[in-house]
Amino acid sequence: MVRCLYHSTIQEFINTSSETLLGMFINNYHGNALTITNESWSNEIEIMRKTLLPWKFENGQIIFEYDIPRLGKRIDVVLLLRGIIFCIEFKVGEKNLLQSNIEQVMDYALDLKNFHLFSQDKIIVPILVPTKYSSCSSAFCYSVYDDITVPLKMEIGL
């Protein structure tokens, strides 16, 4: 059973055209992808391609639309890089940091931590990307949960 729409190495992802990637997403999607869904995927692809260029030759993997059966939802992007799991939730077109969106990406990260055997001993970094948010910060928030936390800076190319 396939639990995602797309999974590859970072290098393969960067070397594949955006049009080909979008076509793969659409072909692997179980249902009819709406225009807004296709536009969101296109934005996510472009942002991740720009963001990952410095890590093009790293031994990392990228997964789009990873199913979380327990929650009945999908994580937009899971990035496996240098032993860290980045759980990335995009809110394409969003201008604000909404508490519900923060809670959503935290829930995804906690689900990976607590219900996925291979993630239990890994550092998991939840990242929310509201694409029209105009502020930036280098402040790091540590988890209120008893987890391994490390301050990290990963600039998402918006």
PDB file of C-alpha atoms in Angstrom:
ATOM      1  CA  MET A   1       0.000   0.000   0.000  1.00  0.00           C
ATOM      2  CA  VAL A   2       1.422   3.380  -1.029  1.00  0.00           C
ATOM      3  CA  ARG A   3       1.229   5.915   1.795  1.00  0.00           C
ATOM      4  CA  CYS A   4       2.313   8.998  -0.160  1.00  0.00           C
ATOM      5  CA  LEU A   5       1.977  10.697  -3.534  1.00  0.00           C
ATOM      6  CA  TYR A   6       5.696  11.059  -4.134  1.00  0.00           C
ATOM      7  CA  HIS A   7       8.912   9.818  -2.540  1.00  0.00           C
ATOM      8  CA  SER A   8      12.475  10.252  -3.789  1.00  0.00           C
ATOM      9  CA  THR A   9      15.962  11.396  -2.938  1.00  0.00           C
ATOM     10  CA  ILE A  10      16.557  15.125  -2.690  1.00  0.00           C
ATOM     11  CA  GLN A  11      18.771  15.022  -5.777  1.00  0.00           C
ATOM     12  CA  GLU A  12      16.169  13.170  -7.848  1.00  0.00           C
ATOM     13  CA  PHE A  13      13.485  15.635  -6.717  1.00  0.00           C
ATOM     14  CA  ILE A  14      15.568  18.662  -7.708  1.00  0.00           C
ATOM     15  CA  ASN A  15      16.550  17.123 -11.053  1.00  0.00           C
ATOM     16  CA  THR A  16      12.957  16.306 -12.028  1.00  0.00           C
ATOM     17  CA  SER A  17      11.018  19.074 -13.768  1.00  0.00           C
ATOM     18  CA  SER A  18       8.190  20.750 -11.874  1.00  0.00           C
ATOM     19  CA  GLU A  19       5.732  19.693 -14.578  1.00  0.00           C
ATOM     20  CA  THR A  20       6.764  16.044 -14.298  1.00  0.00           C
ATOM     21  CA  LEU A  21       6.493  16.166 -10.509  1.00  0.00           C
ATOM     22  CA  LEU A  22       3.022  17.693 -10.661  1.00  0.00           C
ATOM     23  CA  GLY A  23       1.982  15.024 -13.164  1.00  0.00           C
ATOM     24  CA  MET A  24       3.203  12.310 -10.784  1.00  0.00           C
ATOM     25  CA  PHE A  25       1.234  13.847  -7.902  1.00  0.00           C
ATOM     26  CA  ILE A  26      -1.938  13.991  -9.997  1.00  0.00           C
ATOM     27  CA  ASN A  27      -1.500  10.422 -11.269  1.00  0.00           C
ATOM     28  CA  ASN A  28      -0.907   9.060  -7.761  1.00  0.00           C
ATOM     29  CA  TYR A  29      -3.747  11.008  -6.139  1.00  0.00           C
ATOM     30  CA  HIS A  30      -6.739   8.883  -5.178  1.00  0.00           C
ATOM     31  CA  GLY A  31      -9.559  11.064  -6.424  1.00  0.00           C
ATOM     32  CA  ASN A  32      -9.967  14.144  -8.578  1.00  0.00           C
ATOM     33  CA  ALA A  33      -7.393  16.813  -7.834  1.00  0.00           C
ATOM     34  CA  LEU A  34      -9.013  20.224  -7.848  1.00  0.00           C
ATOM     35  CA  THR A  35      -7.383  23.215  -9.533  1.00  0.00           C
ATOM     36  CA  ILE A  36      -6.618  24.727  -6.122  1.00  0.00           C
ATOM     37  CA  THR A  37      -4.939  21.458  -5.081  1.00  0.00           C
ATOM     38  CA  ASN A  38      -2.776  21.471  -8.213  1.00  0.00           C
ATOM     39  CA  GLU A  39      -1.828  25.117  -7.593  1.00  0.00           C
ATOM     40  CA  SER A  40      -0.911  24.317  -3.989  1.00  0.00           C
ATOM     41  CA  TRP A  41       1.249  21.383  -5.074  1.00  0.00           C
ATOM     42  CA  SER A  42       2.968  23.568  -7.700  1.00  0.00           C
ATOM     43  CA  ASN A  43       3.787  26.176  -5.052  1.00  0.00           C
ATOM     44  CA  GLU A  44       5.047  23.548  -2.616  1.00  0.00           C
ATOM     45  CA  ILE A  45       7.223  21.949  -5.298  1.00  0.00           C
ATOM     46  CA  GLU A  46       8.829  25.272  -6.212  1.00  0.00           C
ATOM     47  CA  ILE A  47       9.408  26.309  -2.611  1.00  0.00           C
ATOM     48  CA  MET A  48      10.967  22.966  -1.715  1.00  0.00           C
ATOM     49  CA  ARG A  49      13.156  22.921  -4.842  1.00  0.00           C
ATOM     50  CA  LYS A  50      14.607  26.354  -3.964  1.00  0.00           C
ATOM     51  CA  THR A  51      14.961  25.466  -0.301  1.00  0.00           C
ATOM     52  CA  LEU A  52      16.738  22.166  -0.930  1.00  0.00           C
ATOM     53  CA  LEU A  53      19.272  23.365  -3.520  1.00  0.00           C
ATOM     54  CA  PRO A  54      22.048  23.695  -0.887  1.00  0.00           C
ATOM     55  CA  TRP A  55      21.414  20.055   0.103  1.00  0.00           C
ATOM     56  CA  LYS A  56      21.197  18.691  -3.446  1.00  0.00           C
ATOM     57  CA  PHE A  57      24.018  16.209  -2.923  1.00  0.00           C
ATOM     58  CA  GLU A  58      23.043  15.189   0.615  1.00  0.00           C
ATOM     59  CA  ASN A  59      21.800  11.692   1.338  1.00  0.00           C
ATOM     60  CA  GLY A  60      18.257  12.811   2.138  1.00  0.00           C
ATOM     61  CA  GLN A  61      14.749  11.964   1.082  1.00  0.00           C
ATOM     62  CA  ILE A  62      11.598  13.945   0.435  1.00  0.00           C
ATOM     63  CA  ILE A  63       8.044  12.658   0.720  1.00  0.00           C
ATOM     64  CA  PHE A  64       4.953  14.569  -0.415  1.00  0.00           C
ATOM     65  CA  GLU A  65       1.453  13.975   0.954  1.00  0.00           C
ATOM     66  CA  TYR A  66       2.339  11.330   3.534  1.00  0.00           C
ATOM     67  CA  ASP A  67      -0.801   9.601   4.849  1.00  0.00           C
ATOM     68  CA  ILE A  68      -1.440   9.527   8.576  1.00  0.00           C
ATOM     69  CA  PRO A  69      -4.143   6.875   8.916  1.00  0.00           C
ATOM     70  CA  ARG A  70      -4.748   7.535  12.622  1.00  0.00           C
ATOM     71  CA  LEU A  71      -5.686  11.155  11.924  1.00  0.00           C
ATOM     72  CA  GLY A  72      -7.165  10.572   8.465  1.00  0.00           C
ATOM     73  CA  LYS A  73      -4.954  13.364   7.108  1.00  0.00           C
ATOM     74  CA  ARG A  74      -1.763  13.873   5.117  1.00  0.00           C
ATOM     75  CA  ILE A  75       1.444  15.729   5.934  1.00  0.00           C
ATOM     76  CA  ASP A  76       2.294  18.016   3.020  1.00  0.00           C
ATOM     77  CA  VAL A  77       6.025  17.236   3.110  1.00  0.00           C
ATOM     78  CA  VAL A  78       8.212  14.964   5.189  1.00  0.00           C
ATOM     79  CA  LEU A  79      11.905  15.685   4.716  1.00  0.00           C
ATOM     80  CA  LEU A  80      14.488  13.198   5.986  1.00  0.00           C
ATOM     81  CA  LEU A  81      17.840  14.942   6.210  1.00  0.00           C
ATOM     82  CA  ARG A  82      20.904  14.337   8.395  1.00  0.00           C
ATOM     83  CA  GLY A  83      18.989  12.082  10.767  1.00  0.00           C
ATOM     84  CA  ILE A  84      16.279  14.684  11.345  1.00  0.00           C
ATOM     85  CA  ILE A  85      12.648  14.396  10.312  1.00  0.00           C
ATOM     86  CA  PHE A  86      11.182  17.691   9.129  1.00  0.00           C
ATOM     87  CA  CYS A  87       7.390  17.683   9.143  1.00  0.00           C
ATOM     88  CA  ILE A  88       6.329  20.560   6.877  1.00  0.00           C
ATOM     89  CA  GLU A  89       2.783  21.859   6.569  1.00  0.00           C
ATOM     90  CA  PHE A  90       2.100  24.461   3.881  1.00  0.00           C
ATOM     91  CA  LYS A  91      -0.737  26.941   4.006  1.00  0.00           C
ATOM     92  CA  VAL A  92      -0.556  28.302   0.474  1.00  0.00           C
ATOM     93  CA  GLY A  93      -1.856  31.868   0.296  1.00  0.00           C
ATOM     94  CA  GLU A  94      -2.117  32.238   4.087  1.00  0.00           C
ATOM     95  CA  LYS A  95      -0.994  35.611   5.498  1.00  0.00           C
ATOM     96  CA  ASN A  96      -1.281  34.793   9.199  1.00  0.00           C
ATOM     97  CA  LEU A  97       0.054  32.363  11.750  1.00  0.00           C
ATOM     98  CA  LEU A  98      -3.153  30.730  12.888  1.00  0.00           C
ATOM     99  CA  GLN A  99      -3.167  28.710  16.097  1.00  0.00           C
ATOM    100  CA  SER A 100      -5.165  25.941  14.400  1.00  0.00           C
ATOM    101  CA  ASN A 101      -2.437  25.589  11.760  1.00  0.00           C
ATOM    102  CA  ILE A 102       0.286  25.467  14.407  1.00  0.00           C
ATOM    103  CA  GLU A 103      -1.661  22.775  16.264  1.00  0.00           C
ATOM    104  CA  GLN A 104      -2.117  20.837  13.015  1.00  0.00           C
ATOM    105  CA  VAL A 105       1.607  20.606  12.266  1.00  0.00           C
ATOM    106  CA  MET A 106       2.341  19.819  15.934  1.00  0.00           C
ATOM    107  CA  ASP A 107      -0.226  16.998  15.828  1.00  0.00           C
ATOM    108  CA  TYR A 108       1.466  15.593  12.735  1.00  0.00           C
ATOM    109  CA  ALA A 109       4.883  15.705  14.411  1.00  0.00           C
ATOM    110  CA  LEU A 110       3.547  14.084  17.588  1.00  0.00           C
ATOM    111  CA  ASP A 111       1.877  11.375  15.533  1.00  0.00           C
ATOM    112  CA  LEU A 112       5.182  10.579  13.829  1.00  0.00           C
ATOM    113  CA  LYS A 113       6.947  10.565  17.188  1.00  0.00           C
ATOM    114  CA  ASN A 114       4.454   8.408  19.050  1.00  0.00           C
ATOM    115  CA  PHE A 115       2.912   6.097  16.443  1.00  0.00           C
ATOM    116  CA  HIS A 116       5.633   5.379  13.876  1.00  0.00           C
ATOM    117  CA  LEU A 117       8.288   2.907  14.982  1.00  0.00           C
ATOM    118  CA  PHE A 118      11.101   4.333  12.838  1.00  0.00           C
ATOM    119  CA  SER A 119      10.490   7.895  14.062  1.00  0.00           C
ATOM    120  CA  GLN A 120      10.383   7.292  17.802  1.00  0.00           C
ATOM    121  CA  ASP A 121      14.051   7.958  18.506  1.00  0.00           C
ATOM    122  CA  LYS A 122      14.507  10.734  15.928  1.00  0.00           C
ATOM    123  CA  ILE A 123      14.446  14.478  16.226  1.00  0.00           C
ATOM    124  CA  ILE A 124      11.254  15.732  14.605  1.00  0.00           C
ATOM    125  CA  VAL A 125      10.983  19.360  13.586  1.00  0.00           C
ATOM    126  CA  PRO A 126       7.490  20.631  12.750  1.00  0.00           C
ATOM    127  CA  ILE A 127       7.525  23.565  10.313  1.00  0.00           C
ATOM    128  CA  LEU A 128       4.524  25.665   9.353  1.00  0.00           C
ATOM    129  CA  VAL A 129       4.808  27.596   6.072  1.00  0.00           C
ATOM    130  CA  PRO A 130       2.079  30.212   5.547  1.00  0.00           C
ATOM    131  CA  THR A 131       3.287  31.311   2.092  1.00  0.00           C
ATOM    132  CA  LYS A 132       2.038  34.909   2.266  1.00  0.00           C
ATOM    133  CA  TYR A 133       3.240  35.556   5.829  1.00  0.00           C
ATOM    134  CA  SER A 134       5.442  38.649   5.629  1.00  0.00           C
ATOM    135  CA  SER A 135       7.314  38.532   8.929  1.00  0.00           C
ATOM    136  CA  CYS A 136      10.274  36.390   9.762  1.00  0.00           C
ATOM    137  CA  SER A 137      11.931  35.345  12.959  1.00  0.00           C
ATOM    138  CA  SER A 138      15.037  33.483  13.996  1.00  0.00           C
ATOM    139  CA  ALA A 139      13.531  32.651  17.389  1.00  0.00           C
ATOM    140  CA  PHE A 140      13.266  28.972  18.214  1.00  0.00           C
ATOM    141  CA  CYS A 141      10.488  27.470  20.273  1.00  0.00           C
ATOM    142  CA  TYR A 142      11.270  24.356  22.212  1.00  0.00           C
ATOM    143  CA  SER A 143       8.632  21.678  22.493  1.00  0.00           C
ATOM    144  CA  VAL A 144       6.490  21.738  25.609  1.00  0.00           C
ATOM    145  CA  TYR A 145       6.547  17.949  25.409  1.00  0.00           C
ATOM    146  CA  ASP A 146       9.304  15.794  26.840  1.00  0.00           C
ATOM    147  CA  ASP A 147      11.035  15.304  23.491  1.00  0.00           C
ATOM    148  CA  ILE A 148      14.528  15.717  22.139  1.00  0.00           C
ATOM    149  CA  THR A 149      14.673  19.273  20.839  1.00  0.00           C
ATOM    150  CA  VAL A 150      17.452  21.087  19.096  1.00  0.00           C
ATOM    151  CA  PRO A 151      17.347  24.668  17.847  1.00  0.00           C
ATOM    152  CA  LEU A 152      17.590  24.585  14.069  1.00  0.00           C
ATOM    153  CA  LYS A 153      17.319  27.166  11.342  1.00  0.00           C
ATOM    154  CA  MET A 154      15.959  26.154   7.987  1.00  0.00           C
ATOM    155  CA  GLU A 155      14.977  28.973   5.703  1.00  0.00           C
ATOM    156  CA  ILE A 156      12.063  28.146   3.466  1.00  0.00           C
ATOM    157  CA  GLY A 157      12.506  29.873   0.109  1.00  0.00           C
ATOM    158  CA  LEU A 158       9.382  31.993  -0.287  1.00  0.00           C
TER     159      LEU A 158
END
